[in-house]
Amino acid sequence: MASSSERESDCSDKKSSKPSVDTRPKTSEGRAVKNEAAIAHVECPAAGNEVLLQEEINNLNKRTKRSRCVKPKKRKLGERKQECEDRSLVKKEARNVSSDQPVLPALPRIPLRGLVDVEMKLVYEDEQNIALQFMKSRTSSDSQLVDQTAEIDSPRRSNLSLLPQINKWLQVALQDASSYYKQKKYVIAANRFTRALELCSKGLVVETPFEADYEDISKVASFIESKLVICFLRMKRPDLALNHSHRSIHLNPVDYQHHLRQATVFRLLARYSEAGRSAMIADYMYWLSGGSEQHISKLIKLYWQAMLEEAITKANAFSVMYTPCTVKPTADCIEKTKNIFRKQHPTYTAYVFTDPAVVHCLPQSTNWGLPVSQRYMITLGFKNQEDGSFLEKLLTRKCPTFTGSKAPFCPLTTEETERSIQTLGKRILPVLDFIKCTKLAGGFCAGSGIMEKLLYADYLCRLQRVKEQSQMINQALAELAAIPYLQDISQKEAELLHALMADTMDTLEGSRTDKERVWNKMQTVGLIEDLIYQSEDVFLRNKELRIARKQRAKVKRTQCVKTQPSLENAQQSQDVSKMAAGH
């Protein structure tokens, strides 16, 4: 039997050993939070290795017994809490990380001050360089253009000097706005940038508008929109910066800084799931555009990780668990994953849904340059059974089927519209946004969040909530513009994408109000599909009832046939007994 000193040294060794992956969520200040809605990495056993999970549990029990030690008599409360947290973390890592899978090093946690530092380096970095190199005339020599590009000293801003010569009136407006911004007069600078946008809308963008390329004009307008975002962020008005961040992405979705600015706006509005997705797309766009500076990619991943942790911490209606997988899981593996989730998150077991598609990625193990990167399967648990069942139905269908009307093909009343807004805005869209913050290619089918946002915008329009409708339409338009860069789309999907973008632009302009939109037509198809399924269910239910009724009638007839001879025999015996009594 080991002595107490040996046991104490064993316990200190346990505390000093650092786990390979820290899966506890932390707040923006870097503190660990005790929330059931935490990320849990659970290895999905491959085919033929079903006993792997049981072996891990046995090893965990052995480690737990060895880690018990005698505590000192006098210890501070903070030290005891830290020891308990470290010991539980060691147990969690022993349970969650498989021994046969290589573990990637975890990224360091990022506190709130670190978030601000990332934003200052990547979001506000070029705010003092609003010299607008693309204002220079293209008639200058090639050597002068090279010198201008070298002065920028950043590969992600060199494309500004490649734009054509802009209109002289627009150049004066931008220089005026730049001078006010350098004086930190952000309100006046925002007004000047707004006037510059008005000039762009009148066609005063470049000197030769008939020879200009659409992409060049979009880059100029996107640049001005991004400066408006920075001005409003400096004014502590993220609500005013939101629409401009969406428009900058719509005009130039390849610039990763636009997505980072959008993530910053979402963070200040406490919309952490959407901020996490924007940061994920920013990291992917940085890699896609040829960014090679590893420290920039690392900062973006840290921002993405922090937003994901905040989204998990703030989630109250559901909890989540990510399971690393390499192949499509089997039904048995999915059931085991659900059982593990129920044990780890007993509060969120009203409905447990596991998406069999292994498409999710986490910032700790994401490398866009690798041909095959670690992917995860997501498991969600809900407190409300209706939310989980509706989510599963939504993610397994092709057309959106959400409607708050009692009569599916009749116009919604005001009460039904308000109820639909509450259901979509409070229960459905937050879950879809959270799923998308680790899912790069979402598409524009049902369950992707885009169709649901467009339906939500329709409901807002019916209640005359124009400002919210504009924000929702602009956000959906920005997501649609980024889709071709995030995934491969077919010809049919490209036609649908063009139709959706045309309808969103018409909606923003207020035109074609008498015609049905693409997403409304898709909802109509989904409603017809629902009616077919409901009719099928009613038919099958009635068929079962008819079969059961026939079986009961058949049994009843059989019993009647069996009891009839016995009654006849009883009658005959009575007759015989009467005749015998008469004699």
Coordinates of C-alpha atoms in Angstrom, one line a residue, residues 15-459:
K15 CA -2.3 18.2 -11.7
S16 CA 0.8 19.2 -13.5
S17 CA 0.1 17.2 -16.6
K18 CA -1.7 19.4 -19.2
P19 CA -4.4 17.9 -21.4
S20 CA -3.8 17.8 -25.1
V21 CA -7.1 19.5 -26.0
D22 CA -9.1 21.8 -23.7
T23 CA -12.8 21.5 -24.5
R24 CA -14.2 23.7 -21.7
P25 CA -15.9 26.8 -22.9
K26 CA -14.6 30.1 -21.6
T27 CA -16.0 33.6 -21.4
S28 CA -14.5 36.5 -23.3
E29 CA -12.3 37.2 -20.3
G30 CA -10.8 33.7 -20.5
R31 CA -12.4 32.2 -17.4
A32 CA -13.7 28.7 -17.6
V33 CA -17.5 28.4 -17.2
K34 CA -19.4 25.5 -15.8
N35 CA -22.1 25.2 -18.4
E36 CA -23.7 22.0 -19.7
A37 CA -23.7 23.4 -23.2
A38 CA -20.1 22.7 -23.7
I39 CA -18.1 21.2 -26.6
A40 CA -17.4 17.5 -26.1
H41 CA -15.1 15.6 -28.4
V42 CA -16.2 12.0 -28.4
E43 CA -14.4 9.5 -30.7
C44 CA -16.8 7.6 -33.0
P45 CA -15.7 4.0 -32.9
A46 CA -15.0 2.6 -36.3
A47 CA -16.4 -0.7 -37.7
G48 CA -15.0 -3.7 -35.7
N49 CA -13.9 -1.5 -32.8
E50 CA -17.1 -1.4 -30.8
V51 CA -15.3 -2.2 -27.6
L52 CA -13.1 0.9 -27.8
L53 CA -15.6 3.1 -25.8
Q54 CA -15.8 0.5 -23.0
E55 CA -12.0 0.2 -22.8
E56 CA -11.8 4.0 -22.5
I57 CA -14.3 3.9 -19.7
N58 CA -12.3 1.2 -17.8
N59 CA -9.1 3.1 -18.2
L60 CA -10.9 6.2 -16.9
N61 CA -12.0 4.3 -13.8
K62 CA -8.4 3.1 -13.2
R63 CA -7.0 6.6 -13.5
T64 CA -9.6 7.9 -11.2
K65 CA -8.7 5.4 -8.5
R66 CA -5.0 6.2 -8.8
S67 CA -5.6 9.9 -8.8
R68 CA -7.2 9.9 -5.3
C69 CA -4.8 11.4 -2.8
V70 CA -4.8 12.9 0.7
K71 CA -5.4 16.6 0.7
P72 CA -3.5 18.9 3.0
K73 CA -5.2 20.0 6.1
K74 CA -5.3 23.8 5.3
R75 CA -5.8 24.9 1.8
K76 CA -7.4 27.9 0.2
L77 CA -10.7 27.8 -1.4
G78 CA -9.4 29.0 -4.8
E79 CA -6.7 26.3 -4.8
R80 CA -9.3 23.6 -4.1
K81 CA -11.5 24.8 -6.9
Q82 CA -8.6 25.0 -9.4
E83 CA -7.6 21.4 -8.4
C84 CA -11.1 20.1 -8.9
E85 CA -11.3 21.8 -12.3
D86 CA -8.0 20.4 -13.4
R87 CA -8.9 16.9 -12.2
S88 CA -12.2 17.0 -14.0
L89 CA -10.5 18.2 -17.1
V90 CA -8.1 15.3 -17.0
K91 CA -11.0 12.9 -16.7
K92 CA -12.8 14.5 -19.5
E93 CA -9.9 14.4 -21.8
A94 CA -9.2 10.8 -21.0
R95 CA -12.8 10.0 -21.9
N96 CA -13.1 12.2 -25.0
V97 CA -9.8 11.8 -26.8
S98 CA -9.1 8.4 -28.4
S99 CA -5.7 6.9 -28.1
D100 CA -5.5 5.8 -31.8
Q101 CA -6.2 9.3 -33.2
P102 CA -3.5 12.0 -33.5
V103 CA -4.4 15.0 -31.4
L104 CA -3.7 18.4 -32.7
P105 CA -2.5 21.1 -30.3
A106 CA -5.2 23.3 -28.9
L107 CA -5.1 27.0 -29.7
P108 CA -4.6 29.3 -26.7
R109 CA -7.6 30.9 -25.2
I110 CA -8.3 34.5 -26.1
P111 CA -9.5 37.0 -23.5
L112 CA -11.5 40.1 -24.2
R113 CA -8.5 42.2 -24.5
G114 CA -7.0 39.8 -27.0
L115 CA -10.2 40.1 -29.1
V116 CA -9.8 43.9 -29.2
D117 CA -6.1 43.4 -30.2
V118 CA -7.2 41.1 -33.1
E119 CA -9.7 43.7 -34.2
M120 CA -7.1 46.5 -34.0
K121 CA -4.7 44.5 -36.1
L122 CA -7.1 43.1 -38.7
V123 CA -10.2 45.3 -38.7
Y124 CA -8.8 48.8 -38.0
E125 CA -5.3 48.3 -39.3
D126 CA -5.6 50.3 -42.5
E127 CA -7.7 53.1 -41.0
Q128 CA -4.7 55.5 -40.9
N129 CA -3.9 54.6 -44.5
I130 CA -7.0 55.9 -46.1
A131 CA -4.8 57.6 -48.7
L132 CA -6.7 55.6 -51.3
Q133 CA -3.9 54.4 -53.5
F134 CA -6.4 53.4 -56.2
M135 CA -7.0 57.2 -56.8
K136 CA -3.7 57.4 -58.6
S137 CA -4.0 57.6 -62.3
R138 CA -3.2 54.6 -64.4
T139 CA -1.3 56.8 -66.8
S140 CA 1.7 56.6 -64.4
S141 CA 4.6 54.4 -65.2
D142 CA 4.8 50.8 -64.1
S143 CA 7.6 51.5 -61.8
Q144 CA 5.5 54.1 -59.9
L145 CA 2.8 51.5 -59.5
V146 CA 5.2 49.0 -58.1
D147 CA 6.5 51.6 -55.6
Q148 CA 2.9 52.4 -54.5
T149 CA 2.2 48.7 -54.0
A150 CA 5.4 48.3 -52.0
E151 CA 4.5 51.2 -49.8
I152 CA 1.3 49.3 -48.8
D153 CA 3.5 46.5 -47.4
S154 CA 0.5 44.1 -47.2
P155 CA -0.5 41.6 -49.8
R156 CA -4.2 41.9 -48.9
R157 CA -4.3 45.6 -49.8
S158 CA -2.3 45.5 -52.9
N159 CA -5.4 45.1 -55.1
L160 CA -6.4 48.7 -54.3
S161 CA -3.7 50.1 -56.5
L162 CA -4.8 48.0 -59.4
L163 CA -8.2 49.7 -59.7
P164 CA -8.8 52.2 -62.6
Q165 CA -8.7 55.9 -62.1
I166 CA -11.9 57.0 -60.3
N167 CA -14.0 60.0 -61.0
K168 CA -12.5 63.3 -59.9
W169 CA -15.6 64.4 -58.0
L170 CA -15.6 61.0 -56.1
Q171 CA -11.9 61.4 -55.5
V172 CA -12.4 64.8 -53.9
A173 CA -15.3 63.4 -51.7
L174 CA -13.1 60.5 -50.5
Q175 CA -10.1 62.7 -49.7
D176 CA -12.4 65.0 -47.8
A177 CA -13.8 62.1 -45.8
S178 CA -10.3 60.7 -45.2
S179 CA -9.1 64.0 -43.8
Y180 CA -12.0 64.2 -41.3
Y181 CA -11.4 60.6 -40.3
K182 CA -7.7 61.3 -39.5
Q183 CA -8.9 64.1 -37.3
K184 CA -11.2 61.6 -35.5
K185 CA -14.3 63.4 -36.5
Y186 CA -16.1 60.2 -37.3
V187 CA -19.6 61.7 -37.7
I188 CA -18.5 64.1 -40.4
A189 CA -16.4 61.4 -42.0
A190 CA -19.4 59.1 -42.2
N191 CA -21.4 61.9 -43.8
R192 CA -18.7 62.4 -46.4
F193 CA -18.5 58.7 -47.1
T194 CA -22.3 58.6 -47.5
R195 CA -22.0 61.4 -50.1
A196 CA -19.4 59.4 -51.9
L197 CA -21.8 56.5 -52.0
E198 CA -24.5 58.8 -53.5
L199 CA -22.0 59.8 -56.2
C200 CA -21.5 56.1 -57.0
S201 CA -25.2 55.5 -57.2
K202 CA -25.3 58.3 -59.9
G203 CA -22.6 56.6 -62.0
L204 CA -19.7 58.8 -60.9
V205 CA -17.3 56.0 -60.1
V206 CA -14.6 56.0 -62.8
E207 CA -13.5 58.4 -65.5
T208 CA -14.5 56.0 -68.2
P209 CA -17.7 54.4 -67.0
F210 CA -18.5 52.7 -70.4
E211 CA -15.1 50.9 -70.4
A212 CA -15.0 50.0 -66.7
D213 CA -15.4 46.5 -65.4
Y214 CA -18.2 45.6 -63.0
E215 CA -15.7 44.1 -60.6
D216 CA -13.7 47.3 -60.4
I217 CA -16.8 49.4 -59.7
S218 CA -17.9 46.9 -57.1
K219 CA -14.5 47.1 -55.4
V220 CA -14.7 50.9 -55.2
A221 CA -18.2 50.8 -53.7
S222 CA -17.2 48.0 -51.3
F223 CA -14.2 50.1 -50.1
I224 CA -16.5 53.0 -49.3
E225 CA -19.0 50.7 -47.5
S226 CA -16.1 49.2 -45.4
K227 CA -15.0 52.7 -44.4
L228 CA -18.5 53.5 -43.2
V229 CA -18.4 50.3 -41.1
I230 CA -15.2 51.5 -39.5
C231 CA -16.6 55.0 -38.8
F232 CA -19.7 53.6 -37.1
L233 CA -17.7 51.1 -35.1
R234 CA -15.6 54.0 -33.9
M235 CA -18.8 55.8 -33.0
K236 CA -19.9 52.8 -31.0
R237 CA -22.9 52.3 -33.2
P238 CA -22.7 48.7 -34.5
D239 CA -26.4 48.8 -35.3
L240 CA -25.7 51.5 -38.0
A241 CA -22.7 49.6 -39.3
L242 CA -24.6 46.3 -39.8
N243 CA -26.2 47.0 -43.2
H244 CA -22.9 48.5 -44.5
S245 CA -21.0 45.4 -43.5
H246 CA -23.5 43.2 -45.4
R247 CA -23.3 45.5 -48.5
S248 CA -19.5 45.4 -48.5
I249 CA -19.5 41.6 -48.6
H250 CA -22.2 41.6 -51.3
L251 CA -20.0 43.9 -53.5
N252 CA -16.7 42.1 -52.8
P253 CA -17.1 38.7 -51.0
V254 CA -13.5 37.7 -51.6
D255 CA -12.0 40.3 -49.2
Y256 CA -11.6 38.6 -45.9
Q257 CA -11.5 41.9 -44.0
H258 CA -15.1 42.6 -44.9
H259 CA -16.1 39.3 -43.2
L260 CA -14.0 40.2 -40.1
R261 CA -15.7 43.6 -39.9
Q262 CA -19.0 41.9 -40.1
A263 CA -17.9 39.5 -37.3
T264 CA -16.9 42.5 -35.2
V265 CA -20.3 44.1 -35.7
F266 CA -22.1 40.9 -34.8
R267 CA -19.9 40.5 -31.6
L268 CA -20.8 44.0 -30.4
L269 CA -24.5 43.2 -31.0
A270 CA -24.1 39.9 -28.9
R271 CA -24.9 37.7 -32.0
Y272 CA -22.0 35.3 -31.4
S273 CA -23.1 32.5 -33.6
E274 CA -23.2 34.7 -36.7
A275 CA -19.9 36.3 -35.6
G276 CA -18.3 32.9 -35.5
R277 CA -19.5 32.0 -39.0
S278 CA -18.2 35.4 -40.3
A279 CA -14.8 34.7 -38.7
M280 CA -14.7 31.2 -40.2
I281 CA -15.5 32.5 -43.7
A282 CA -12.9 35.2 -43.2
D283 CA -10.2 32.6 -42.5
Y284 CA -11.3 30.6 -45.5
M285 CA -11.3 33.7 -47.8
Y286 CA -7.8 34.6 -46.6
W287 CA -6.5 31.2 -47.6
L288 CA -8.5 31.2 -50.8
S289 CA -7.1 34.6 -51.9
G290 CA -3.5 33.4 -51.4
G291 CA -2.8 34.6 -47.9
S292 CA 0.4 33.0 -46.6
E293 CA 1.1 34.8 -43.3
Q294 CA 0.4 32.2 -40.7
H295 CA 0.1 34.6 -37.8
I296 CA -2.9 36.3 -39.5
S297 CA -4.6 33.0 -40.0
K298 CA -3.9 32.1 -36.4
L299 CA -5.5 35.4 -35.2
I300 CA -8.6 34.8 -37.3
K301 CA -8.9 31.3 -35.9
L302 CA -8.6 32.6 -32.4
Y303 CA -11.4 35.0 -33.1
W304 CA -13.5 32.3 -34.6
Q305 CA -12.8 30.0 -31.5
A306 CA -13.7 32.8 -29.1
M307 CA -17.0 33.5 -30.9
L308 CA -17.9 29.8 -30.9
E309 CA -17.2 29.5 -27.2
E310 CA -19.4 32.5 -26.5
A311 CA -22.2 31.1 -28.6
I312 CA -22.0 27.8 -26.7
T313 CA -21.9 29.6 -23.3
K314 CA -24.9 31.8 -24.1
A315 CA -27.1 29.0 -25.5
N316 CA -29.9 28.1 -23.1
A317 CA -32.4 26.2 -25.1
F318 CA -30.0 23.6 -26.5
S319 CA -26.6 22.0 -25.9
V320 CA -24.1 20.6 -28.4
M321 CA -21.5 17.9 -28.8
Y322 CA -19.0 17.5 -31.6
T323 CA -17.8 13.9 -32.5
P324 CA -14.7 13.5 -34.7
C325 CA -15.4 11.2 -37.6
T326 CA -13.6 10.2 -40.8
V327 CA -16.4 8.2 -42.5
K328 CA -20.2 8.4 -42.5
P329 CA -21.3 7.0 -39.2
T330 CA -23.5 3.9 -38.9
A331 CA -26.9 3.8 -37.1
D332 CA -25.3 2.0 -34.2
C333 CA -22.6 4.6 -33.9
I334 CA -25.2 7.4 -34.0
E335 CA -27.2 5.7 -31.2
K336 CA -24.1 5.4 -29.1
T337 CA -23.3 9.0 -29.6
K338 CA -26.8 10.0 -28.5
N339 CA -26.4 7.9 -25.3
I340 CA -23.1 9.5 -24.5
F341 CA -24.7 12.9 -25.0
R342 CA -27.6 12.0 -22.7
K343 CA -25.1 11.1 -20.0
Q344 CA -23.1 14.3 -20.3
H345 CA -26.0 16.7 -20.8
P346 CA -29.0 15.3 -18.8
T347 CA -30.8 18.7 -18.9
Y348 CA -31.1 18.7 -22.7
T349 CA -32.6 15.3 -23.4
A350 CA -36.2 16.2 -24.3
Y351 CA -35.1 15.7 -27.9
V352 CA -31.6 14.6 -29.2
F353 CA -30.7 15.0 -32.8
T354 CA -27.5 13.8 -34.5
D355 CA -26.8 15.1 -38.0
P356 CA -25.2 12.1 -39.8
A357 CA -23.4 14.5 -42.3
V358 CA -19.7 14.8 -41.2
V359 CA -19.2 18.4 -42.5
H360 CA -18.5 20.4 -39.4
C361 CA -15.0 21.9 -38.6
L362 CA -13.5 23.4 -35.5
P363 CA -10.9 26.1 -35.4
Q364 CA -8.5 23.9 -33.3
S365 CA -8.1 21.4 -36.1
T366 CA -8.9 23.3 -39.3
N367 CA -6.3 23.7 -42.1
W368 CA -7.8 24.7 -45.4
G369 CA -4.6 23.9 -47.2
L370 CA -4.8 20.2 -46.4
P371 CA -6.7 17.9 -48.8
V372 CA -8.3 16.1 -45.9
S373 CA -8.9 17.8 -42.6
Q374 CA -10.6 16.7 -39.4
R375 CA -14.3 16.8 -39.7
Y376 CA -17.0 16.4 -37.0
M377 CA -20.5 15.2 -36.6
I378 CA -22.8 17.4 -34.5
T379 CA -25.3 16.3 -31.9
L380 CA -27.8 18.7 -30.5
G381 CA -30.0 18.3 -27.4
F382 CA -33.0 20.4 -26.6
K383 CA -35.1 21.3 -23.6
N384 CA -38.2 21.6 -25.8
Q385 CA -39.1 18.5 -27.8
E386 CA -40.9 20.6 -30.4
D387 CA -37.8 22.5 -31.3
G388 CA -35.8 19.4 -31.9
S389 CA -38.4 17.6 -33.9
F390 CA -38.9 20.6 -36.1
L391 CA -35.2 21.1 -36.6
E392 CA -34.8 17.4 -37.7
K393 CA -37.7 17.8 -40.1
L394 CA -36.2 21.0 -41.5
L395 CA -32.7 19.6 -42.1
T396 CA -34.0 16.5 -43.8
R397 CA -36.2 18.2 -46.4
K398 CA -35.4 19.9 -49.6
C399 CA -38.0 22.7 -49.5
P400 CA -38.8 25.0 -46.6
T401 CA -42.1 24.0 -44.9
F402 CA -42.4 26.5 -42.1
T403 CA -45.8 28.3 -41.9
G404 CA -47.8 29.7 -39.0
S405 CA -51.1 29.6 -40.7
K406 CA -53.9 27.3 -39.7
A407 CA -55.0 27.3 -43.3
P408 CA -51.8 26.7 -45.3
F409 CA -52.7 28.4 -48.5
C410 CA -54.5 31.4 -47.0
P411 CA -52.9 34.7 -46.1
L412 CA -51.6 35.1 -42.6
T413 CA -53.5 37.2 -40.2
T414 CA -51.7 39.8 -38.0
E415 CA -51.7 37.5 -35.0
E416 CA -50.4 34.5 -37.0
T417 CA -47.6 36.7 -38.5
E418 CA -46.5 37.9 -35.0
R419 CA -46.5 34.3 -33.8
S420 CA -44.5 33.2 -36.8
I421 CA -41.9 36.0 -36.2
Q422 CA -41.5 34.8 -32.6
T423 CA -41.1 31.2 -33.6
L424 CA -38.6 31.9 -36.3
G425 CA -36.7 34.6 -34.5
K426 CA -36.5 33.1 -31.1
R427 CA -36.5 29.3 -31.6
I428 CA -35.5 28.4 -35.2
L429 CA -33.0 30.9 -36.6
P430 CA -30.7 30.9 -33.5
V431 CA -30.2 27.2 -33.8
L432 CA -29.6 27.3 -37.5
D433 CA -27.1 30.2 -37.1
F434 CA -25.3 28.1 -34.5
I435 CA -25.1 25.1 -36.7
K436 CA -23.7 27.2 -39.5
C437 CA -20.8 28.7 -37.4
T438 CA -18.9 25.4 -37.9
K439 CA -20.3 24.4 -41.3
L440 CA -18.6 26.2 -44.2
A441 CA -20.8 25.0 -47.2
G442 CA -24.4 25.5 -46.3
G443 CA -26.0 26.2 -49.7
F444 CA -29.4 27.8 -50.1
C445 CA -31.7 24.8 -49.5
A446 CA -34.1 24.4 -46.6
G447 CA -32.3 24.4 -43.2
S448 CA -29.4 26.5 -44.5
G449 CA -30.8 29.6 -42.8
I450 CA -31.0 31.7 -46.0
M451 CA -34.5 30.6 -46.9
E452 CA -35.7 31.0 -43.3
K453 CA -34.2 34.5 -43.2
L454 CA -36.1 35.5 -46.4
L455 CA -39.3 34.1 -45.0
Y456 CA -38.7 36.0 -41.8
A457 CA -38.1 39.2 -43.9
D458 CA -41.5 38.6 -45.5
Y459 CA -43.2 38.5 -42.1

